[in-house]
Amino acid sequence: MPELGVNIDHIASIRQIRDSKALSLQQAALICEQAGADSIVVHLREDRRHINDQDVSLLRRSIKTRLNLELSVARDIVDFACKIKPDQATIVPEKRKEVTTEGGLDAVSNFKKIKLACEKLENCGISVSLFIDPEIKQIEAAARLGIKKVELHTGRYADAGNKISRDKFLNQIKTAAQLARKKGLRVFAGHGLDYRNIGPIVKIKDIEELNIGYSIVCRAALFGLKQAVKEMKALL
Ligand code: PXP
């Protein structure tokens, strides 16, 4: 059974609507851990649109499982990671205007820049993972970088409009996971996974950990609503 990393970026997105102190990320992380999360994932974006530097520092101190920090190769963010020392750094591509991480990192075209960031992070004692599309050339580039972990982007599978394309993308993930394992890489996966599409992904034996955010936060908002209304009603 794969482990579960819970991405709490969108708890911070809700907080940012009013820049409120009412929503504690540390408390959110603790609840996730109490519910069985094996790691907590946050993405410190260059534009700091949800998670900010202080969040990461506070989480570093309070998280009892593992802190997986997603980051781009931007020098100041890599330097910040080296200072904070998360248990894992996942290098992701980043575009200012995207709503979420749209695709995997192109480790072939950006090999040198990524290598520099990987070396810096590993020299600081941080284990590095690369978020890549489930493609042979990307796995091969990741293996050439000398890192130990990759996270396969499951977005194309999650967004597939019909069974034929879903099966095609599922097979791509299976093949990529198998190849990555053969090359000695540990394999994680994530993006767009939800309560309906997770089943076939869980069955892929080569995948050790799944990182999931949006669907969990959406479900929490919906199914936590009853309790929240009841508590307010009791105060009226
Ligand atoms: N893994 C990585 C590397 C991501 O960037 C994200 C999105 O922030 C996720 C997993 C989780 O994706 P989702 O929020 O769609 O579950």
PDB file of C-alpha atoms and ligand atoms in Angstrom:
ATOM      1  CA  MET A   1       0.000   0.000   0.000  1.00  0.00           C
ATOM      2  CA  PRO A   2       1.490   3.390  -0.903  1.00  0.00           C
ATOM      3  CA  GLU A   3       2.040   6.046   1.733  1.00  0.00           C
ATOM      4  CA  LEU A   4       0.038   9.274   1.643  1.00  0.00           C
ATOM      5  CA  GLY A   5       1.539  12.740   1.488  1.00  0.00           C
ATOM      6  CA  VAL A   6      -1.104  15.410   2.061  1.00  0.00           C
ATOM      7  CA  ASN A   7      -0.561  18.685   0.233  1.00  0.00           C
ATOM      8  CA  ILE A   8      -2.010  21.522   2.342  1.00  0.00           C
ATOM      9  CA  ASP A   9      -1.375  24.405  -0.095  1.00  0.00           C
ATOM     10  CA  HIS A  10      -5.089  24.986  -0.533  1.00  0.00           C
ATOM     11  CA  ILE A  11      -5.696  25.321   3.185  1.00  0.00           C
ATOM     12  CA  ALA A  12      -3.353  28.300   2.816  1.00  0.00           C
ATOM     13  CA  SER A  13      -5.260  29.412  -0.328  1.00  0.00           C
ATOM     14  CA  ILE A  14      -8.451  29.666   1.762  1.00  0.00           C
ATOM     15  CA  ARG A  15      -6.578  31.573   4.476  1.00  0.00           C
ATOM     16  CA  GLN A  16      -5.275  34.043   1.888  1.00  0.00           C
ATOM     17  CA  ILE A  17      -8.805  35.071   0.850  1.00  0.00           C
ATOM     18  CA  ARG A  18      -8.726  37.367   3.885  1.00  0.00           C
ATOM     19  CA  ASP A  19      -5.126  36.962   4.959  1.00  0.00           C
ATOM     20  CA  SER A  20      -6.677  35.498   8.086  1.00  0.00           C
ATOM     21  CA  LYS A  21      -4.952  34.256  11.211  1.00  0.00           C
ATOM     22  CA  ALA A  22      -8.001  32.057  11.902  1.00  0.00           C
ATOM     23  CA  LEU A  23      -6.702  29.199   9.799  1.00  0.00           C
ATOM     24  CA  SER A  24      -3.594  27.625  11.256  1.00  0.00           C
ATOM     25  CA  LEU A  25      -1.532  25.552   8.858  1.00  0.00           C
ATOM     26  CA  GLN A  26       0.215  23.906  11.774  1.00  0.00           C
ATOM     27  CA  GLN A  27      -3.145  22.768  13.115  1.00  0.00           C
ATOM     28  CA  ALA A  28      -4.139  21.544   9.650  1.00  0.00           C
ATOM     29  CA  ALA A  29      -0.907  19.563   9.380  1.00  0.00           C
ATOM     30  CA  LEU A  30      -1.456  18.063  12.817  1.00  0.00           C
ATOM     31  CA  ILE A  31      -4.993  16.953  11.892  1.00  0.00           C
ATOM     32  CA  CYS A  32      -3.644  15.327   8.713  1.00  0.00           C
ATOM     33  CA  GLU A  33      -0.983  13.519  10.716  1.00  0.00           C
ATOM     34  CA  GLN A  34      -3.511  12.377  13.324  1.00  0.00           C
ATOM     35  CA  ALA A  35      -5.658  11.024  10.483  1.00  0.00           C
ATOM     36  CA  GLY A  36      -2.770   8.947   9.160  1.00  0.00           C
ATOM     37  CA  ALA A  37      -0.900  11.149   6.670  1.00  0.00           C
ATOM     38  CA  ASP A  38       2.655   9.910   6.227  1.00  0.00           C
ATOM     39  CA  SER A  39       4.005  13.274   5.140  1.00  0.00           C
ATOM     40  CA  ILE A  40       2.925  16.887   4.740  1.00  0.00           C
ATOM     41  CA  VAL A  41       3.568  18.611   1.432  1.00  0.00           C
ATOM     42  CA  VAL A  42       3.714  22.356   0.759  1.00  0.00           C
ATOM     43  CA  HIS A  43       4.768  24.315  -2.315  1.00  0.00           C
ATOM     44  CA  LEU A  44       6.637  27.536  -1.616  1.00  0.00           C
ATOM     45  CA  ARG A  45       5.918  29.315  -4.882  1.00  0.00           C
ATOM     46  CA  GLU A  46       8.067  32.173  -6.090  1.00  0.00           C
ATOM     47  CA  ASP A  47       5.004  34.482  -5.933  1.00  0.00           C
ATOM     48  CA  ARG A  48       4.119  33.185  -2.403  1.00  0.00           C
ATOM     49  CA  ARG A  49       0.484  33.002  -3.477  1.00  0.00           C
ATOM     50  CA  HIS A  50      -0.482  30.569  -0.716  1.00  0.00           C
ATOM     51  CA  ILE A  51       2.360  29.163   1.381  1.00  0.00           C
ATOM     52  CA  ASN A  52       4.842  31.719   2.708  1.00  0.00           C
ATOM     53  CA  ASP A  53       8.289  31.477   4.271  1.00  0.00           C
ATOM     54  CA  GLN A  54       6.975  31.686   7.824  1.00  0.00           C
ATOM     55  CA  ASP A  55       4.536  28.818   7.178  1.00  0.00           C
ATOM     56  CA  VAL A  56       7.400  26.585   6.105  1.00  0.00           C
ATOM     57  CA  SER A  57       9.528  27.543   9.126  1.00  0.00           C
ATOM     58  CA  LEU A  58       6.655  26.885  11.539  1.00  0.00           C
ATOM     59  CA  LEU A  59       5.739  23.601   9.859  1.00  0.00           C
ATOM     60  CA  ARG A  60       9.366  22.470   9.983  1.00  0.00           C
ATOM     61  CA  ARG A  61       9.192  22.806  13.746  1.00  0.00           C
ATOM     62  CA  SER A  62       5.786  21.197  14.308  1.00  0.00           C
ATOM     63  CA  ILE A  63       5.531  18.356  11.777  1.00  0.00           C
ATOM     64  CA  LYS A  64       6.181  14.956  13.296  1.00  0.00           C
ATOM     65  CA  THR A  65       6.061  12.882  10.106  1.00  0.00           C
ATOM     66  CA  ARG A  66       7.998  14.262   7.122  1.00  0.00           C
ATOM     67  CA  LEU A  67       8.004  17.687   5.511  1.00  0.00           C
ATOM     68  CA  ASN A  68       8.121  17.531   1.709  1.00  0.00           C
ATOM     69  CA  LEU A  69       8.815  21.004   0.315  1.00  0.00           C
ATOM     70  CA  GLU A  70       7.949  21.576  -3.347  1.00  0.00           C
ATOM     71  CA  LEU A  71      10.067  24.240  -4.972  1.00  0.00           C
ATOM     72  CA  SER A  72      11.366  25.569  -8.271  1.00  0.00           C
ATOM     73  CA  VAL A  73      15.055  25.829  -9.097  1.00  0.00           C
ATOM     74  CA  ALA A  74      15.056  29.596  -8.319  1.00  0.00           C
ATOM     75  CA  ARG A  75      18.214  30.330  -6.372  1.00  0.00           C
ATOM     76  CA  ASP A  76      16.609  32.177  -3.421  1.00  0.00           C
ATOM     77  CA  ILE A  77      14.068  29.379  -2.888  1.00  0.00           C
ATOM     78  CA  VAL A  78      16.764  26.697  -3.026  1.00  0.00           C
ATOM     79  CA  ASP A  79      18.814  28.732  -0.515  1.00  0.00           C
ATOM     80  CA  PHE A  80      15.767  29.018   1.739  1.00  0.00           C
ATOM     81  CA  ALA A  81      15.245  25.232   1.550  1.00  0.00           C
ATOM     82  CA  CYS A  82      18.878  24.701   2.539  1.00  0.00           C
ATOM     83  CA  LYS A  83      18.276  26.866   5.611  1.00  0.00           C
ATOM     84  CA  ILE A  84      15.012  25.156   6.614  1.00  0.00           C
ATOM     85  CA  LYS A  85      16.118  21.607   5.768  1.00  0.00           C
ATOM     86  CA  PRO A  86      12.860  19.833   4.890  1.00  0.00           C
ATOM     87  CA  ASP A  87      13.029  16.026   4.926  1.00  0.00           C
ATOM     88  CA  GLN A  88      12.544  16.095   1.176  1.00  0.00           C
ATOM     89  CA  ALA A  89      12.640  18.715  -1.561  1.00  0.00           C
ATOM     90  CA  THR A  90      10.551  18.052  -4.652  1.00  0.00           C
ATOM     91  CA  ILE A  91      11.644  20.149  -7.607  1.00  0.00           C
ATOM     92  CA  VAL A  92       8.655  21.221  -9.702  1.00  0.00           C
ATOM     93  CA  PRO A  93       8.264  23.467 -12.749  1.00  0.00           C
ATOM     94  CA  GLU A  94       6.721  26.836 -12.050  1.00  0.00           C
ATOM     95  CA  LYS A  95       4.969  29.356 -14.255  1.00  0.00           C
ATOM     96  CA  ARG A  96       3.595  32.567 -12.804  1.00  0.00           C
ATOM     97  CA  LYS A  97       0.164  32.414 -14.448  1.00  0.00           C
ATOM     98  CA  GLU A  98      -0.651  28.735 -13.943  1.00  0.00           C
ATOM     99  CA  VAL A  99      -3.447  27.805 -11.536  1.00  0.00           C
ATOM    100  CA  THR A 100      -1.573  24.701 -10.431  1.00  0.00           C
ATOM    101  CA  THR A 101       1.548  22.787 -11.487  1.00  0.00           C
ATOM    102  CA  GLU A 102       0.485  22.041 -15.045  1.00  0.00           C
ATOM    103  CA  GLY A 103       3.010  19.493 -16.181  1.00  0.00           C
ATOM    104  CA  GLY A 104       6.154  17.747 -15.063  1.00  0.00           C
ATOM    105  CA  LEU A 105       9.587  19.274 -15.068  1.00  0.00           C
ATOM    106  CA  ASP A 106      11.451  19.013 -18.363  1.00  0.00           C
ATOM    107  CA  ALA A 107      14.588  17.415 -16.965  1.00  0.00           C
ATOM    108  CA  VAL A 108      16.031  16.966 -20.480  1.00  0.00           C
ATOM    109  CA  SER A 109      15.979  20.615 -21.585  1.00  0.00           C
ATOM    110  CA  ASN A 110      16.753  22.057 -18.137  1.00  0.00           C
ATOM    111  CA  PHE A 111      19.314  19.440 -17.135  1.00  0.00           C
ATOM    112  CA  LYS A 112      22.108  21.823 -16.073  1.00  0.00           C
ATOM    113  CA  LYS A 113      19.900  24.141 -14.014  1.00  0.00           C
ATOM    114  CA  ILE A 114      18.245  21.195 -12.289  1.00  0.00           C
ATOM    115  CA  LYS A 115      21.575  19.485 -11.617  1.00  0.00           C
ATOM    116  CA  LEU A 116      22.872  22.612  -9.895  1.00  0.00           C
ATOM    117  CA  ALA A 117      19.797  22.810  -7.663  1.00  0.00           C
ATOM    118  CA  CYS A 118      19.895  19.059  -6.874  1.00  0.00           C
ATOM    119  CA  GLU A 119      23.562  19.230  -5.909  1.00  0.00           C
ATOM    120  CA  LYS A 120      23.018  22.244  -3.684  1.00  0.00           C
ATOM    121  CA  LEU A 121      20.074  20.608  -1.896  1.00  0.00           C
ATOM    122  CA  GLU A 122      21.819  17.252  -1.494  1.00  0.00           C
ATOM    123  CA  ASN A 123      24.953  18.958  -0.192  1.00  0.00           C
ATOM    124  CA  CYS A 124      22.701  20.475   2.500  1.00  0.00           C
ATOM    125  CA  GLY A 125      21.593  16.954   3.448  1.00  0.00           C
ATOM    126  CA  ILE A 126      18.158  17.191   1.800  1.00  0.00           C
ATOM    127  CA  SER A 127      16.795  14.259  -0.156  1.00  0.00           C
ATOM    128  CA  VAL A 128      15.670  15.381  -3.638  1.00  0.00           C
ATOM    129  CA  SER A 129      12.790  14.229  -5.806  1.00  0.00           C
ATOM    130  CA  LEU A 130      11.903  15.471  -9.308  1.00  0.00           C
ATOM    131  CA  PHE A 131       8.317  15.955 -10.431  1.00  0.00           C
ATOM    132  CA  ILE A 132       8.314  14.665 -14.012  1.00  0.00           C
ATOM    133  CA  ASP A 133       5.890  13.413 -16.621  1.00  0.00           C
ATOM    134  CA  PRO A 134       5.728   9.617 -16.928  1.00  0.00           C
ATOM    135  CA  GLU A 135       7.991   9.543 -19.998  1.00  0.00           C
ATOM    136  CA  ILE A 136      11.044   7.401 -20.678  1.00  0.00           C
ATOM    137  CA  LYS A 137      13.306  10.357 -21.603  1.00  0.00           C
ATOM    138  CA  GLN A 138      12.422  12.143 -18.348  1.00  0.00           C
ATOM    139  CA  ILE A 139      13.139   9.048 -16.225  1.00  0.00           C
ATOM    140  CA  GLU A 140      16.462   8.599 -17.985  1.00  0.00           C
ATOM    141  CA  ALA A 141      17.393  12.241 -17.385  1.00  0.00           C
ATOM    142  CA  ALA A 142      16.417  11.924 -13.703  1.00  0.00           C
ATOM    143  CA  ALA A 143      18.611   8.831 -13.362  1.00  0.00           C
ATOM    144  CA  ARG A 144      21.530  10.690 -15.006  1.00  0.00           C
ATOM    145  CA  LEU A 145      21.144  13.459 -12.405  1.00  0.00           C
ATOM    146  CA  GLY A 146      22.120  10.936  -9.737  1.00  0.00           C
ATOM    147  CA  ILE A 147      19.095  11.647  -7.523  1.00  0.00           C
ATOM    148  CA  LYS A 148      17.226   8.871  -5.720  1.00  0.00           C
ATOM    149  CA  LYS A 149      13.545   9.755  -6.166  1.00  0.00           C
ATOM    150  CA  VAL A 150      11.024  10.854  -8.772  1.00  0.00           C
ATOM    151  CA  GLU A 151       7.384  11.835  -8.552  1.00  0.00           C
ATOM    152  CA  LEU A 152       5.339  10.975 -11.633  1.00  0.00           C
ATOM    153  CA  HIS A 153       2.751  13.535 -12.761  1.00  0.00           C
ATOM    154  CA  THR A 154      -0.640  11.797 -12.886  1.00  0.00           C
ATOM    155  CA  GLY A 155      -2.514  14.801 -14.332  1.00  0.00           C
ATOM    156  CA  ARG A 156      -3.032  13.398 -17.829  1.00  0.00           C
ATOM    157  CA  TYR A 157      -4.507  10.214 -16.337  1.00  0.00           C
ATOM    158  CA  ALA A 158      -6.715  12.202 -13.944  1.00  0.00           C
ATOM    159  CA  ASP A 159      -7.962  14.536 -16.691  1.00  0.00           C
ATOM    160  CA  ALA A 160      -8.602  11.854 -19.325  1.00  0.00           C
ATOM    161  CA  GLY A 161     -12.027  12.277 -20.871  1.00  0.00           C
ATOM    162  CA  ASN A 162     -12.782   8.640 -21.600  1.00  0.00           C
ATOM    163  CA  LYS A 163     -11.758   5.101 -20.662  1.00  0.00           C
ATOM    164  CA  ILE A 164      -9.517   4.571 -23.684  1.00  0.00           C
ATOM    165  CA  SER A 165      -7.325   7.571 -22.942  1.00  0.00           C
ATOM    166  CA  ARG A 166      -7.444   6.941 -19.189  1.00  0.00           C
ATOM    167  CA  ASP A 167      -6.136   3.386 -19.750  1.00  0.00           C
ATOM    168  CA  LYS A 168      -3.465   4.717 -22.106  1.00  0.00           C
ATOM    169  CA  PHE A 169      -2.218   7.225 -19.520  1.00  0.00           C
ATOM    170  CA  LEU A 170      -2.451   4.629 -16.746  1.00  0.00           C
ATOM    171  CA  ASN A 171      -0.208   2.323 -18.767  1.00  0.00           C
ATOM    172  CA  GLN A 172       2.263   5.155 -19.319  1.00  0.00           C
ATOM    173  CA  ILE A 173       2.452   5.646 -15.542  1.00  0.00           C
ATOM    174  CA  LYS A 174       2.927   1.877 -14.970  1.00  0.00           C
ATOM    175  CA  THR A 175       5.695   1.648 -17.576  1.00  0.00           C
ATOM    176  CA  ALA A 176       7.434   4.780 -16.266  1.00  0.00           C
ATOM    177  CA  ALA A 177       7.234   3.554 -12.657  1.00  0.00           C
ATOM    178  CA  GLN A 178       8.705   0.194 -13.654  1.00  0.00           C
ATOM    179  CA  LEU A 179      11.563   1.796 -15.586  1.00  0.00           C
ATOM    180  CA  ALA A 180      12.317   4.225 -12.755  1.00  0.00           C
ATOM    181  CA  ARG A 181      12.501   1.347 -10.255  1.00  0.00           C
ATOM    182  CA  LYS A 182      14.790  -0.582 -12.594  1.00  0.00           C
ATOM    183  CA  LYS A 183      17.083   2.431 -12.657  1.00  0.00           C
ATOM    184  CA  GLY A 184      17.199   2.400  -8.863  1.00  0.00           C
ATOM    185  CA  LEU A 185      14.861   5.344  -8.294  1.00  0.00           C
ATOM    186  CA  ARG A 186      12.166   5.406  -5.640  1.00  0.00           C
ATOM    187  CA  VAL A 187       8.841   6.314  -7.226  1.00  0.00           C
ATOM    188  CA  PHE A 188       6.100   8.621  -5.992  1.00  0.00           C
ATOM    189  CA  ALA A 189       3.141  10.026  -7.922  1.00  0.00           C
ATOM    190  CA  GLY A 190       0.514  12.703  -7.728  1.00  0.00           C
ATOM    191  CA  HIS A 191      -1.621  15.453  -9.222  1.00  0.00           C
ATOM    192  CA  GLY A 192      -5.341  15.413  -9.842  1.00  0.00           C
ATOM    193  CA  LEU A 193      -5.874  12.223  -7.852  1.00  0.00           C
ATOM    194  CA  ASP A 194      -9.235  11.976  -6.145  1.00  0.00           C
ATOM    195  CA  TYR A 195     -11.595   9.563  -4.424  1.00  0.00           C
ATOM    196  CA  ARG A 196     -12.804   8.146  -7.773  1.00  0.00           C
ATOM    197  CA  ASN A 197      -9.635   7.774  -9.802  1.00  0.00           C
ATOM    198  CA  ILE A 198      -7.199   6.611  -7.102  1.00  0.00           C
ATOM    199  CA  GLY A 199      -8.009   2.855  -7.310  1.00  0.00           C
ATOM    200  CA  PRO A 200      -5.944   1.824 -10.363  1.00  0.00           C
ATOM    201  CA  ILE A 201      -3.002   3.990  -9.221  1.00  0.00           C
ATOM    202  CA  VAL A 202      -2.906   2.324  -5.785  1.00  0.00           C
ATOM    203  CA  LYS A 203      -2.461  -1.048  -7.533  1.00  0.00           C
ATOM    204  CA  ILE A 204       0.818   0.013  -9.179  1.00  0.00           C
ATOM    205  CA  LYS A 205       3.298  -1.802  -6.970  1.00  0.00           C
ATOM    206  CA  ASP A 206       6.288   0.334  -7.965  1.00  0.00           C
ATOM    207  CA  ILE A 207       4.727   3.519  -6.538  1.00  0.00           C
ATOM    208  CA  GLU A 208       5.644   4.055  -2.885  1.00  0.00           C
ATOM    209  CA  GLU A 209       3.860   7.287  -2.076  1.00  0.00           C
ATOM    210  CA  LEU A 210       0.965   9.342  -3.445  1.00  0.00           C
ATOM    211  CA  ASN A 211       0.822  13.097  -2.910  1.00  0.00           C
ATOM    212  CA  ILE A 212      -2.703  14.465  -2.876  1.00  0.00           C
ATOM    213  CA  GLY A 213      -4.038  17.909  -2.079  1.00  0.00           C
ATOM    214  CA  TYR A 214      -6.978  19.464  -3.851  1.00  0.00           C
ATOM    215  CA  SER A 215      -9.473  16.597  -3.616  1.00  0.00           C
ATOM    216  CA  ILE A 216      -8.791  16.142   0.101  1.00  0.00           C
ATOM    217  CA  VAL A 217      -9.211  19.861   0.858  1.00  0.00           C
ATOM    218  CA  CYS A 218     -12.446  19.961  -1.202  1.00  0.00           C
ATOM    219  CA  ARG A 219     -13.846  16.975   0.657  1.00  0.00           C
ATOM    220  CA  ALA A 220     -12.860  18.507   3.994  1.00  0.00           C
ATOM    221  CA  ALA A 221     -14.729  21.720   3.076  1.00  0.00           C
ATOM    222  CA  LEU A 222     -17.853  19.802   2.143  1.00  0.00           C
ATOM    223  CA  PHE A 223     -17.975  17.244   4.926  1.00  0.00           C
ATOM    224  CA  GLY A 224     -16.697  19.597   7.623  1.00  0.00           C
ATOM    225  CA  LEU A 225     -19.489  22.058   6.841  1.00  0.00           C
ATOM    226  CA  LYS A 226     -22.165  20.314   8.924  1.00  0.00           C
ATOM    227  CA  GLN A 227     -20.032  20.431  12.078  1.00  0.00           C
ATOM    228  CA  ALA A 228     -19.082  24.075  11.466  1.00  0.00           C
ATOM    229  CA  VAL A 229     -22.728  25.160  11.062  1.00  0.00           C
ATOM    230  CA  LYS A 230     -23.797  23.157  14.128  1.00  0.00           C
ATOM    231  CA  GLU A 231     -21.107  24.830  16.243  1.00  0.00           C
ATOM    232  CA  MET A 232     -22.180  28.309  15.131  1.00  0.00           C
ATOM    233  CA  LYS A 233     -25.868  27.499  15.596  1.00  0.00           C
ATOM    234  CA  ALA A 234     -25.129  26.390  19.176  1.00  0.00           C
ATOM    235  CA  LEU A 235     -23.736  29.859  19.870  1.00  0.00           C
ATOM    236  CA  LEU A 236     -26.853  31.704  18.653  1.00  0.00           C
TER     237      LEU A 236
HETATM  238  N1  PXP B   1       2.494  16.562  -6.359  1.00  0.00           N
HETATM  239  C1  PXP B   1       3.018  17.730  -6.822  1.00  0.00           C
HETATM  240  C2  PXP B   1       4.475  17.752  -7.149  1.00  0.00           C
HETATM  241  C3  PXP B   1       2.222  18.885  -6.954  1.00  0.00           C
HETATM  242  O1  PXP B   1       2.773  20.029  -7.410  1.00  0.00           O
HETATM  243  C4  PXP B   1       0.870  18.818  -6.586  1.00  0.00           C
HETATM  244  C5  PXP B   1       0.009  20.039  -6.721  1.00  0.00           C
HETATM  245  O2  PXP B   1       0.420  21.047  -5.906  1.00  0.00           O
HETATM  246  C6  PXP B   1       0.374  17.602  -6.090  1.00  0.00           C
HETATM  247  C7  PXP B   1       1.196  16.489  -6.018  1.00  0.00           C
HETATM  248  C8  PXP B   1      -1.042  17.472  -5.615  1.00  0.00           C
HETATM  249  O3  PXP B   1      -1.929  17.688  -6.648  1.00  0.00           O
HETATM  250  P1  PXP B   1      -3.475  17.858  -6.319  1.00  0.00           P
HETATM  251  O4  PXP B   1      -3.614  19.106  -5.515  1.00  0.00           O
HETATM  252  O5  PXP B   1      -4.104  17.934  -7.661  1.00  0.00           O
HETATM  253  O6  PXP B   1      -3.884  16.646  -5.539  1.00  0.00           O
END
